[in-house]
Coordinates of C-alpha atoms in Angstrom, one line a residue:
Chain I
M528 CA -0.2 0.0 -0.1
H529 CA 1.4 3.3 -1.0
G530 CA 2.7 5.3 2.0
L531 CA 0.7 8.4 1.1
I532 CA -2.3 6.5 2.6
S533 CA -0.7 4.5 5.6
K534 CA 1.1 7.9 6.7
A535 CA -2.4 9.7 6.1
I536 CA -3.6 7.0 8.3
Q537 CA -0.9 7.8 11.0
S538 CA -1.3 11.5 10.9
F539 CA -5.1 11.1 11.3
L540 CA -4.6 8.8 14.3
Q541 CA -1.7 11.4 16.1
D542 CA -4.0 14.6 15.1
S543 CA -7.4 13.4 15.9
H544 CA -6.5 10.7 19.2
G545 CA -3.1 12.3 20.2
D546 CA 0.5 10.8 20.1
S547 CA 0.2 8.3 22.9
L548 CA -2.7 6.6 21.3
W549 CA -0.3 6.4 18.2
E550 CA 2.5 4.8 20.3
D551 CA 0.2 2.5 21.5
V552 CA -1.3 1.5 18.1
A553 CA 2.5 1.4 16.6
L554 CA 3.5 -0.7 19.2
R555 CA 0.8 -3.3 19.6
S556 CA 0.3 -3.5 15.5
G557 CA 4.2 -3.9 15.3
V558 CA 4.9 -0.8 13.2
A559 CA 7.0 0.4 15.7
Q560 CA 9.0 -2.8 15.8
L561 CA 8.9 -3.0 12.0
L562 CA 9.7 1.1 11.1
G563 CA 10.6 2.6 14.1
P564 CA 9.9 5.8 16.2
D565 CA 8.6 7.7 13.2
G566 CA 6.3 5.2 11.8
F567 CA 5.3 5.4 7.9
E568 CA 7.0 7.4 5.3
A569 CA 4.8 9.4 2.8
M570 CA 6.9 8.2 -0.2
Q571 CA 7.4 4.5 0.6
S572 CA 5.3 1.2 0.0
Y573 CA 3.9 -0.5 2.7
D574 CA 2.7 -4.1 3.2
T575 CA -1.4 -4.0 3.0
A576 CA -1.2 -6.3 6.0
L577 CA 1.0 -4.1 8.1
V578 CA -1.7 -1.1 7.4
E579 CA -4.7 -3.4 8.3
A580 CA -3.2 -3.9 11.7
V581 CA -2.8 -0.3 12.2
L582 CA -6.4 0.1 11.8
A583 CA -7.6 -3.2 13.6
T584 CA -5.8 -2.0 16.3
A585 CA -7.0 1.7 16.4
S586 CA -10.5 0.5 16.2
Q587 CA -10.0 -2.2 19.1
L588 CA -8.2 0.6 21.1
L589 CA -10.7 3.4 20.6
V590 CA -13.2 0.9 21.0
T591 CA -14.8 2.2 17.4
P592 CA -16.3 0.1 14.8
R593 CA -13.8 0.1 12.0
E594 CA -16.7 1.8 9.6
S595 CA -16.8 4.7 11.7
L596 CA -13.2 5.1 12.3
L597 CA -12.8 5.1 8.2
E598 CA -15.1 7.5 7.7
D599 CA -13.5 10.1 10.4
L600 CA -10.3 9.3 8.6
G601 CA -12.2 10.5 5.5
T602 CA -13.4 13.8 7.1
Y603 CA -9.9 14.3 8.6
L604 CA -8.2 14.3 5.1
V605 CA -10.3 17.3 3.9
S606 CA -10.9 19.1 6.7
N607 CA -7.1 19.1 8.6
D608 CA -5.2 22.4 8.2
R609 CA -2.4 20.2 7.5
L610 CA -3.8 18.4 4.4
E611 CA -5.0 21.7 3.1
A612 CA -3.2 20.5 -0.5
L613 CA -5.3 17.7 -0.3
R614 CA -8.6 19.4 -0.3
R615 CA -7.7 21.9 -2.9
L616 CA -6.4 19.3 -5.2
L617 CA -10.0 17.8 -4.8
R618 CA -11.8 21.0 -5.3
F619 CA -10.0 21.4 -8.5
G620 CA -12.3 18.8 -9.8
G621 CA -15.4 21.4 -10.0
V622 CA -17.1 24.6 -9.6
S623 CA -20.1 23.3 -7.5
F624 CA -20.8 19.9 -5.7
T625 CA -22.6 18.7 -8.4
D626 CA -19.7 19.4 -11.0
F627 CA -17.5 18.0 -8.4
L628 CA -19.6 14.8 -7.9
Y629 CA -19.2 14.2 -11.9
S630 CA -15.4 14.8 -11.6
L631 CA -15.3 11.7 -9.4
D632 CA -15.1 9.5 -12.4
D633 CA -11.9 11.2 -13.2
L634 CA -10.4 10.4 -9.7
Q635 CA -8.6 7.4 -10.7
G636 CA -7.1 9.0 -13.3
R637 CA -6.5 12.6 -11.8
T638 CA -4.3 10.9 -8.9
R639 CA -2.6 8.7 -11.5
M640 CA -1.5 11.7 -13.1
A641 CA 0.0 13.3 -9.6
V642 CA 1.2 10.3 -8.0
P643 CA 1.5 7.3 -10.5
E644 CA 2.3 4.7 -8.1
L645 CA -0.8 5.6 -5.7
E646 CA -3.5 3.4 -7.0
L647 CA -7.2 4.3 -6.2
P648 CA -10.1 2.6 -7.0
E649 CA -12.0 3.1 -10.1
L650 CA -15.2 5.2 -9.2
S651 CA -18.0 5.8 -11.2
I652 CA -21.1 8.3 -10.6
S653 CA -24.4 7.8 -11.9
E654 CA -27.5 10.0 -12.1
D655 CA -30.5 8.1 -10.1
G656 CA -33.5 10.5 -10.4
P657 CA -33.6 14.3 -9.4
G658 CA -30.7 15.2 -7.3
R659 CA -29.9 11.7 -6.4
F660 CA -26.5 10.4 -7.6
I661 CA -25.3 6.7 -6.4
L662 CA -20.9 6.4 -6.6
T663 CA -19.6 2.8 -7.1
C664 CA -16.2 2.2 -5.7
H665 CA -15.5 -0.9 -7.9
R666 CA -13.0 -3.6 -6.9
C667 CA -12.0 -1.5 -3.7
P668 CA -10.0 -2.3 -0.5
G669 CA -12.7 -3.5 2.0
G670 CA -14.2 0.2 3.9
F671 CA -12.6 2.2 1.3
G672 CA -16.8 3.7 0.7
H673 CA -16.6 4.6 4.4
V674 CA -13.5 6.8 3.8
M675 CA -15.3 8.3 0.7
V676 CA -18.6 8.9 2.8
G677 CA -16.5 11.3 5.1
V678 CA -14.8 12.9 2.4
L679 CA -17.7 13.8 0.7
R680 CA -19.8 14.6 3.5
T681 CA -16.9 17.2 4.5
L682 CA -16.7 18.2 0.7
A683 CA -20.3 18.8 0.6
D684 CA -20.1 21.3 3.3
D685 CA -16.9 22.9 1.8
Y686 CA -19.2 23.7 -1.2
G687 CA -21.7 24.9 0.8
A688 CA -24.2 22.2 -0.5
L689 CA -27.0 20.3 1.5
A690 CA -26.4 16.6 0.5
V691 CA -27.3 13.0 2.6
L692 CA -25.0 10.4 2.4
E693 CA -25.4 6.9 2.9
H694 CA -22.9 3.8 2.2
R695 CA -25.2 1.0 0.8
G696 CA -22.6 -1.8 1.6
S697 CA -20.7 -4.0 -0.9
R698 CA -21.6 -6.3 -3.5
P699 CA -19.4 -9.0 -5.1
T700 CA -17.8 -7.5 -8.5
P701 CA -20.3 -8.4 -11.2
V702 CA -17.7 -10.7 -13.5
Q703 CA -18.6 -12.2 -16.7
G704 CA -18.5 -16.2 -16.5
T705 CA -17.7 -18.1 -13.5
R706 CA -17.0 -16.6 -10.1
R707 CA -13.3 -16.4 -9.5
A708 CA -11.2 -17.4 -6.5
D709 CA -10.0 -13.7 -6.0
Q710 CA -13.4 -12.5 -5.6
T711 CA -13.6 -8.5 -5.5
Y712 CA -16.2 -6.4 -4.0
D713 CA -17.6 -2.9 -4.8
E714 CA -19.0 -0.3 -2.5
L715 CA -21.9 1.6 -3.3
I716 CA -22.8 5.2 -1.6
V717 CA -26.1 7.1 -2.3
I718 CA -26.0 10.9 -2.1
E719 CA -29.0 12.8 -1.9
L720 CA -28.7 16.6 -3.3
Y721 CA -31.0 18.6 -1.6
D722 CA -29.5 22.2 -2.3
P723 CA -26.3 22.6 -3.9
A724 CA -25.9 26.1 -3.1
Y725 CA -27.4 26.0 0.6
H726 CA -24.9 28.0 2.2
A727 CA -21.9 29.9 0.9
G728 CA -19.3 27.4 1.9
R729 CA -15.4 27.5 1.8
S730 CA -14.1 29.5 -0.6
F731 CA -11.8 28.2 -3.2
E732 CA -9.2 30.4 -5.2
L733 CA -7.2 28.9 -7.9
A734 CA -4.1 30.5 -7.2
V735 CA -2.4 29.2 -4.4
P736 CA -2.6 31.4 -1.3
E737 CA 0.2 33.1 -0.2
A738 CA 2.2 31.7 3.1
P739 CA 1.3 33.8 6.1
Chain Q
M974 CA -4.3 29.7 -45.5
D975 CA -5.7 32.2 -48.3
C976 CA -7.1 29.4 -50.3
D977 CA -9.6 28.5 -47.5
F978 CA -11.7 31.8 -48.4
C979 CA -13.0 29.5 -51.3
L980 CA -14.2 26.9 -49.0
P981 CA -17.5 27.4 -47.2
G982 CA -17.4 28.8 -43.9
F983 CA -19.4 29.6 -40.8
T984 CA -20.4 32.7 -38.8
L985 CA -19.8 33.0 -34.8
G986 CA -21.2 35.6 -32.8
P987 CA -18.9 37.4 -30.0
G988 CA -21.2 35.2 -27.4
P989 CA -20.1 31.6 -28.7
L990 CA -16.7 33.0 -29.5
G991 CA -15.7 34.3 -26.1
H992 CA -17.4 31.0 -24.8
L993 CA -14.7 29.1 -27.0
M994 CA -12.0 31.2 -26.6
P995 CA -12.0 33.6 -23.8
M996 CA -9.3 35.5 -24.5
Y997 CA -9.5 36.2 -27.9
L998 CA -8.6 39.5 -29.7
H999 CA -10.7 40.8 -33.0
L1000 CA -8.3 43.7 -34.7
D1001 CA -9.0 46.0 -37.7
S1002 CA -6.6 46.2 -40.2
R1003 CA -4.7 49.0 -38.7
C1004 CA -4.4 46.8 -35.5
Q1005 CA -7.3 48.6 -33.5
I1006 CA -8.8 46.5 -31.2
R1007 CA -12.3 46.0 -31.9
A1008 CA -13.6 43.1 -29.4
A1009 CA -12.2 40.7 -27.0
G1010 CA -12.9 37.9 -25.1
P1011 CA -14.5 38.1 -21.4
T1012 CA -11.2 36.8 -19.6
L1013 CA -9.1 39.2 -21.9
L1014 CA -11.6 42.0 -21.4
K1015 CA -11.3 41.7 -17.5
L1016 CA -7.7 41.9 -18.0
M1017 CA -7.3 45.0 -20.2
G1018 CA -10.2 46.7 -19.1
S1019 CA -13.3 47.8 -21.3
S1020 CA -10.9 51.3 -22.0
A1021 CA -9.0 48.9 -24.8
I1022 CA -11.7 48.5 -27.0
G1023 CA -11.2 51.1 -30.1
A1024 CA -7.4 51.5 -28.7
P1025 CA -4.5 50.7 -30.7
L1026 CA -3.2 47.1 -29.8
E1027 CA 0.1 48.8 -29.2
S1028 CA -1.0 51.4 -26.6
V1029 CA -2.4 48.2 -24.6
F1030 CA 0.2 45.2 -25.4
A1031 CA 4.0 45.8 -25.8
L1032 CA 4.8 43.4 -28.7
R1033 CA 7.8 41.4 -28.7
R1034 CA 7.1 39.4 -31.7
P1035 CA 6.4 40.7 -34.2
A1036 CA 8.3 44.0 -32.9
R1037 CA 6.6 46.3 -35.2
P1038 CA 3.6 45.0 -37.2
R1039 CA 2.5 47.7 -39.7
R1040 CA -0.9 45.9 -40.3
A1041 CA -2.8 43.3 -38.7
H1042 CA -1.9 41.1 -41.3
D1043 CA 1.5 41.2 -40.1
L1044 CA 0.4 39.1 -36.8
A1045 CA -1.2 36.7 -39.0
Q1046 CA 2.1 35.6 -41.2
S1047 CA 3.9 35.1 -37.6
M1048 CA 4.1 31.7 -36.6
R1049 CA 3.7 32.7 -32.8
L1050 CA 2.8 36.0 -31.0
R1051 CA 4.4 37.4 -27.8
M1052 CA 3.4 40.5 -25.9
N1053 CA 2.7 41.7 -22.7
L1054 CA 0.2 43.6 -21.0
L1055 CA 1.8 47.4 -20.7
K1056 CA 0.1 48.2 -17.4
P1057 CA 1.5 46.3 -14.1
P1058 CA 1.8 43.4 -13.7
C1059 CA 2.7 43.1 -17.4
T1060 CA 1.2 39.6 -17.5
G1061 CA 2.5 38.1 -20.8
F1062 CA 1.1 36.0 -23.3
K1063 CA 1.9 33.8 -26.3
G1064 CA -0.8 33.7 -29.2
V1065 CA -1.8 33.0 -32.7
A1066 CA -3.4 34.9 -35.3
V1067 CA -5.5 34.1 -38.2
P1068 CA -7.0 36.6 -41.2
L1069 CA -10.5 36.8 -41.0
R1070 CA -12.7 36.6 -44.2
G1071 CA -13.7 39.4 -46.5
G1072 CA -11.1 42.0 -45.3
E1073 CA -7.9 42.7 -43.6
E1074 CA -8.6 42.3 -40.1
V1075 CA -7.5 39.2 -38.0
L1076 CA -8.9 37.0 -35.1
V1077 CA -5.8 36.7 -32.4
N1078 CA -6.3 33.6 -29.8
L1079 CA -3.9 34.3 -26.5
S1080 CA -2.7 32.2 -23.9
F1081 CA -0.8 32.7 -20.8
G1082 CA 1.6 29.7 -21.5
Y1083 CA 4.4 29.0 -18.5
A1084 CA 3.5 32.5 -16.7
V1085 CA 0.0 30.9 -16.3
R1086 CA 0.2 30.6 -12.0
E1087 CA 1.4 34.1 -11.6
A1088 CA -1.5 35.3 -14.2
V1089 CA -4.3 33.5 -12.2
R1090 CA -2.7 35.0 -9.0
D1091 CA -2.5 38.5 -10.3
H1092 CA -5.9 38.7 -11.8
G1093 CA -8.0 36.2 -9.3
L1094 CA -9.0 34.2 -12.3
S1095 CA -11.0 31.2 -11.5
D1096 CA -12.1 28.1 -13.9
T1097 CA -14.9 30.1 -15.1
D1098 CA -12.4 32.1 -16.8
F1099 CA -10.8 29.5 -19.1
A1100 CA -12.4 27.4 -22.0
P1101 CA -13.6 24.1 -20.6
T1102 CA -11.6 22.6 -22.9
D1103 CA -8.6 24.5 -21.9
L1104 CA -5.8 22.6 -19.9
V1105 CA -5.0 25.3 -17.5
I1106 CA -7.0 23.8 -14.4
E1107 CA -5.3 20.2 -15.3
L1108 CA -2.2 22.0 -15.0
L1109 CA -2.6 23.8 -12.4
Y1110 CA -3.6 20.6 -10.2
L1111 CA -0.5 18.9 -11.4
A1112 CA 1.5 21.9 -10.3
E1113 CA 0.0 21.7 -6.6
A1114 CA 0.3 18.1 -7.0
K1115 CA 3.8 18.1 -7.6
A1116 CA 4.4 20.7 -4.7
A1117 CA 2.7 18.4 -2.5
V1118 CA 4.8 15.4 -3.1
M1119 CA 7.8 17.5 -3.0
G1120 CA 6.9 18.8 0.0
E1121 CA 6.1 15.3 1.5
L1122 CA 10.0 14.3 0.1
E1123 CA 11.3 17.3 2.0
K1124 CA 9.9 16.6 5.0
M1125 CA 11.0 12.8 4.5
N1126 CA 14.5 14.4 3.8
L1127 CA 14.7 16.2 6.8
R1128 CA 13.9 13.3 8.9
L1129 CA 16.7 11.0 7.5
R1130 CA 19.3 13.8 8.1
G1131 CA 18.4 14.3 11.5
A1132 CA 18.4 10.6 12.2
M1133 CA 21.4 10.4 10.3
H1134 CA 23.1 12.9 12.5
Q1135 CA 21.9 11.0 15.4
A1136 CA 23.1 7.8 14.5
E1137 CA 26.6 9.3 13.7
E1138 CA 26.5 11.3 17.1
Q1139 CA 25.8 7.9 18.8
A1140 CA 28.6 6.0 16.7
L1141 CA 31.1 8.6 18.3
T1142 CA 30.2 8.8 21.7
D1143 CA 31.3 6.7 24.7
T1144 CA 28.2 6.1 26.5
L1145 CA 29.5 6.0 29.8
T1146 CA 31.4 9.3 30.1
G1147 CA 29.4 11.4 27.2
L1148 CA 33.1 11.8 25.4
R1149 CA 33.9 11.0 22.3
N1150 CA 35.2 7.5 21.7
R1151 CA 38.0 5.9 19.7
R1152 CA 36.5 5.7 16.2
A1153 CA 35.9 9.6 16.9
M1154 CA 39.8 9.9 17.9
E1155 CA 40.9 8.1 14.7
R1156 CA 38.8 10.1 12.8
Q1157 CA 39.8 13.6 14.1
L1158 CA 43.5 12.4 14.1
G1159 CA 43.5 11.8 10.3
I1160 CA 41.8 15.1 9.7
L1161 CA 44.2 17.0 11.8
I1162 CA 47.2 14.6 9.8
A1163 CA 45.6 15.7 6.4
S1164 CA 45.1 19.6 7.7
G1165 CA 48.7 19.5 8.1
R1166 CA 48.4 21.8 11.5
P1167 CA 50.8 20.7 14.3
F1168 CA 49.1 18.8 17.2
A1169 CA 50.0 17.0 20.3
L1170 CA 48.7 13.6 21.0
M1171 CA 48.4 12.6 24.6
H1172 CA 47.9 9.2 26.0
L1173 CA 46.5 8.9 29.5
D1174 CA 46.1 5.8 31.6
L1175 CA 44.7 5.6 34.9
D1176 CA 46.9 3.9 37.5
F1177 CA 45.2 1.8 40.3
F1178 CA 42.1 2.0 38.6
K1179 CA 42.1 -2.1 38.9
A1180 CA 41.7 -1.5 42.6
V1181 CA 38.9 0.8 42.6
N1182 CA 37.1 -1.6 40.8
D1183 CA 38.1 -4.5 42.8
T1184 CA 37.6 -3.1 46.2
L1185 CA 34.8 -0.5 45.8
G1186 CA 33.2 -2.4 43.0
H1187 CA 32.2 -1.6 39.4
G1188 CA 29.9 1.3 40.3
A1189 CA 32.9 3.1 42.1
G1190 CA 34.6 2.4 38.7
D1191 CA 32.0 4.2 36.5
H1192 CA 31.9 7.0 38.8
V1193 CA 35.6 7.6 38.9
L1194 CA 35.6 7.4 34.7
I1195 CA 32.9 9.7 34.6
E1196 CA 34.8 11.9 37.0
V1197 CA 37.9 11.8 35.3
G1198 CA 36.3 12.7 31.9
R1199 CA 34.5 15.6 33.2
M1200 CA 37.7 16.6 35.0
L1201 CA 39.7 16.4 31.6
R1202 CA 37.4 18.2 29.3
A1203 CA 37.3 21.1 32.2
S1204 CA 41.0 21.0 31.7
V1205 CA 41.5 21.5 27.9
R1206 CA 40.5 24.3 25.4
D1207 CA 37.1 23.7 23.4
S1208 CA 38.7 23.1 20.2
D1209 CA 40.8 20.0 21.7
L1210 CA 39.1 16.5 21.6
V1211 CA 39.0 14.3 24.9
T1212 CA 38.3 10.9 23.9
R1213 CA 37.8 7.8 26.0
V1214 CA 39.6 4.5 23.9
G1215 CA 39.7 2.0 26.3
G1216 CA 38.5 1.0 29.6
D1217 CA 40.5 3.2 32.0
E1218 CA 42.5 5.0 28.9
F1219 CA 42.2 8.5 27.3
I1220 CA 43.6 10.2 24.2
I1221 CA 43.6 14.2 24.1
L1222 CA 44.1 15.7 20.5
L1223 CA 45.6 18.8 21.3
A1224 CA 45.6 21.3 18.2
G1225 CA 48.3 23.8 17.7
I1226 CA 50.9 22.7 19.5
T1227 CA 54.3 22.7 18.6
Q1228 CA 56.4 22.8 21.8
P1229 CA 56.5 20.6 24.7
G1230 CA 56.0 23.3 27.2
P1231 CA 52.2 23.9 26.9
V1232 CA 51.7 20.1 27.4
E1233 CA 53.8 19.7 30.1
E1234 CA 51.7 22.2 32.2
L1235 CA 48.9 20.7 30.9
G1236 CA 49.9 17.3 31.8
A1237 CA 50.8 18.4 35.3
R1238 CA 47.8 20.1 36.2
I1239 CA 45.7 17.0 35.1
R1240 CA 47.9 14.6 37.1
E1241 CA 47.6 16.8 40.0
N1242 CA 43.9 16.8 39.7
V1243 CA 43.6 13.2 39.4
S1244 CA 45.6 12.2 42.2
Q1245 CA 43.0 14.2 44.3
P1246 CA 40.5 11.5 45.6
I1247 CA 37.1 11.1 43.9
V1248 CA 34.6 10.3 46.4
F1249 CA 31.8 7.4 46.0
E1250 CA 29.5 6.9 48.2
G1251 CA 31.0 8.5 51.1
R1252 CA 34.5 6.5 50.2
P1253 CA 37.2 7.9 48.7
C1254 CA 38.8 6.5 45.4
H1255 CA 42.6 6.9 45.0
I1256 CA 44.0 6.9 41.5
A1257 CA 47.0 8.5 39.7
A1258 CA 47.3 9.3 35.9
S1259 CA 50.0 8.0 33.5
V1260 CA 50.6 10.1 30.6
G1261 CA 52.6 9.7 27.4
V1262 CA 52.9 12.3 24.8
V1263 CA 54.1 13.0 21.1
L1264 CA 54.1 16.2 18.8
S1265 CA 53.3 16.1 15.4
C1266 CA 55.9 18.3 14.4
D1267 CA 58.6 16.3 15.5
Y1268 CA 57.8 13.9 12.4
P1269 CA 58.4 15.1 8.8
Q1270 CA 55.5 13.0 7.8
P1271 CA 53.4 12.2 10.8
E1272 CA 51.5 9.0 10.2
A1273 CA 48.4 7.9 12.7
D1274 CA 49.6 4.4 13.2
R1275 CA 53.0 5.8 14.1
L1276 CA 51.9 8.5 15.9
L1277 CA 49.9 5.8 18.1
S1278 CA 52.6 3.5 18.6
D1279 CA 55.2 6.1 19.8
V1280 CA 52.7 7.5 22.1
D1281 CA 51.9 4.0 23.6
H1282 CA 55.6 3.7 24.0
A1283 CA 55.8 7.1 26.0
L1284 CA 52.4 5.8 28.1
Y1285 CA 54.7 2.4 28.9
A1286 CA 57.7 4.4 29.6
A1287 CA 56.3 6.6 32.1
K1288 CA 54.3 3.3 33.6
R1289 CA 57.7 1.8 34.1
A1290 CA 59.1 5.0 35.5
G1291 CA 56.6 4.6 38.4
R1292 CA 53.1 5.8 38.7
G1293 CA 51.9 9.6 38.1
R1294 CA 54.6 10.2 35.6
M1295 CA 54.8 11.9 32.4
V1296 CA 56.8 11.2 29.5
I1297 CA 56.9 13.1 26.2
M1298 CA 58.8 11.1 23.0
R1299 CA 60.5 12.4 20.5
P1300 CA 60.9 10.2 17.5
D1301 CA 64.8 9.7 18.1
D1302 CA 63.5 8.5 21.8
R1303 CA 62.2 5.2 20.5
P1304 CA 63.7 2.3 22.8
G1305 CA 66.9 1.5 21.6
N1306 CA 67.2 4.9 20.1
G1307 CA 68.6 6.8 22.8
S1308 CA 66.8 8.0 26.0
M1309 CA 63.6 10.0 26.9
L1310 CA 63.4 13.6 26.4
A1311 CA 61.4 14.3 29.5
T1312 CA 60.5 11.7 32.3
L1313 CA 58.5 14.1 34.4
P1314 CA 57.4 13.1 38.0
Q1315 CA 54.4 14.6 39.4
R1316 CA 54.7 16.7 42.9
G1317 CA 54.0 15.0 45.6
V1318 CA 53.5 11.8 43.8
G1319 CA 56.1 9.1 44.0

């Protein structure tokens, strides 16, 4: 798994739950022993099992279901000041929340253009009646949809849109022919957009803001 | 391009044209601005309509167009806004049907980030097909990735520095260790600066260890280390190179005199009892010294071997003594220059 993801999970646990919790997680999941005191580095690649162990340990220590933890991670990714760069990169997707939703079709390609090694699942958005969208995360690692719910809910607010999101669970990726042994799953999210311009939202200037 | 005029064409109103090319310029035959796309209009100000091109822009290529058609002859146009921030453009001009007028389309080129910042442009200021947004996105993504790499670099450099520190430090006394001494010795020799090499060995240390225990021994080593560091200049290097052995490198020394003084002071201090848990520990120091300037071409191995002989000679002469060895003094090569007994110590 790409270090940007592992590092994001680490930063989320540190910033939202404190360094001491992270140290506990690092120790119990084996990160401290394998990687030393700094934990993950953003520009390296890590064993997915190690990252899963971090999530499982954090979920246990925080007595929080994995799904809620992942949703919080999604919220953190686009709302924390330290990750302002990521929020900006996502906001490049469109002028309005609706426009942004349509840009999710390209998210995989956009990500690949920025960091070729960073593999995100393919996303597709479809309209399901007026103001109602379904986002499908294809062949995604389990729980990815919950991260997306956190990201989208926060970004809707960022755009000033009034939207209700719901994770609709996962289903086996439809495949032609027989079921394969390496069964993958798609996750579905329903987005009900009540008012794309409910409030002013946060501003987004194309130009990079001057450093204070 | 002129033969294009024979083919059927189409007409486009200013609205759709501005939507396709928000930075177009319509020039009449004498290079007067007749119309402009919405984004360019925002940059120039509406007073530019009707004004000569060269009263709004500084033309760099072609430098002096006499008529609008000269622009269409040029492969690529280059121009700047005359008023600050003098935003630069590249562009292309094509002739229009039925006259001498031309249509120019401009773009920011590499200066796009500055232009977006200076003029507060947003995505609606660009044609939906324009790759500007993707370009700005990429530039920011690159900056974010570079930022992460830079942070990682800093962390790695810090970790490397710490590891190096640890590798050069004696954990008990906090003095530099043998590796650090060898490195500094190499540096001094390579620099050609004269220096003195002082080798110090504690006498009766084993007795302290045996009678009062290792805790006392460790305490003595720490205290001696502290005392040695306090006795020399900041630029000198005090190292613990073995159990109860210390080497001090003193830069800039060419005469035995200062070393004799320092040696005497050190031996005097070391001979003062060190108290450990209420009980005094009695030790002394034997010292051997060599001076690099005594050697035509000082070599680390030779200096270390000679200073070892000097220390050995001092030990043989009785405890608490110092021997400064000159190259001719090697055993079988005559006598020592100085065998200095310590005042008050046998």
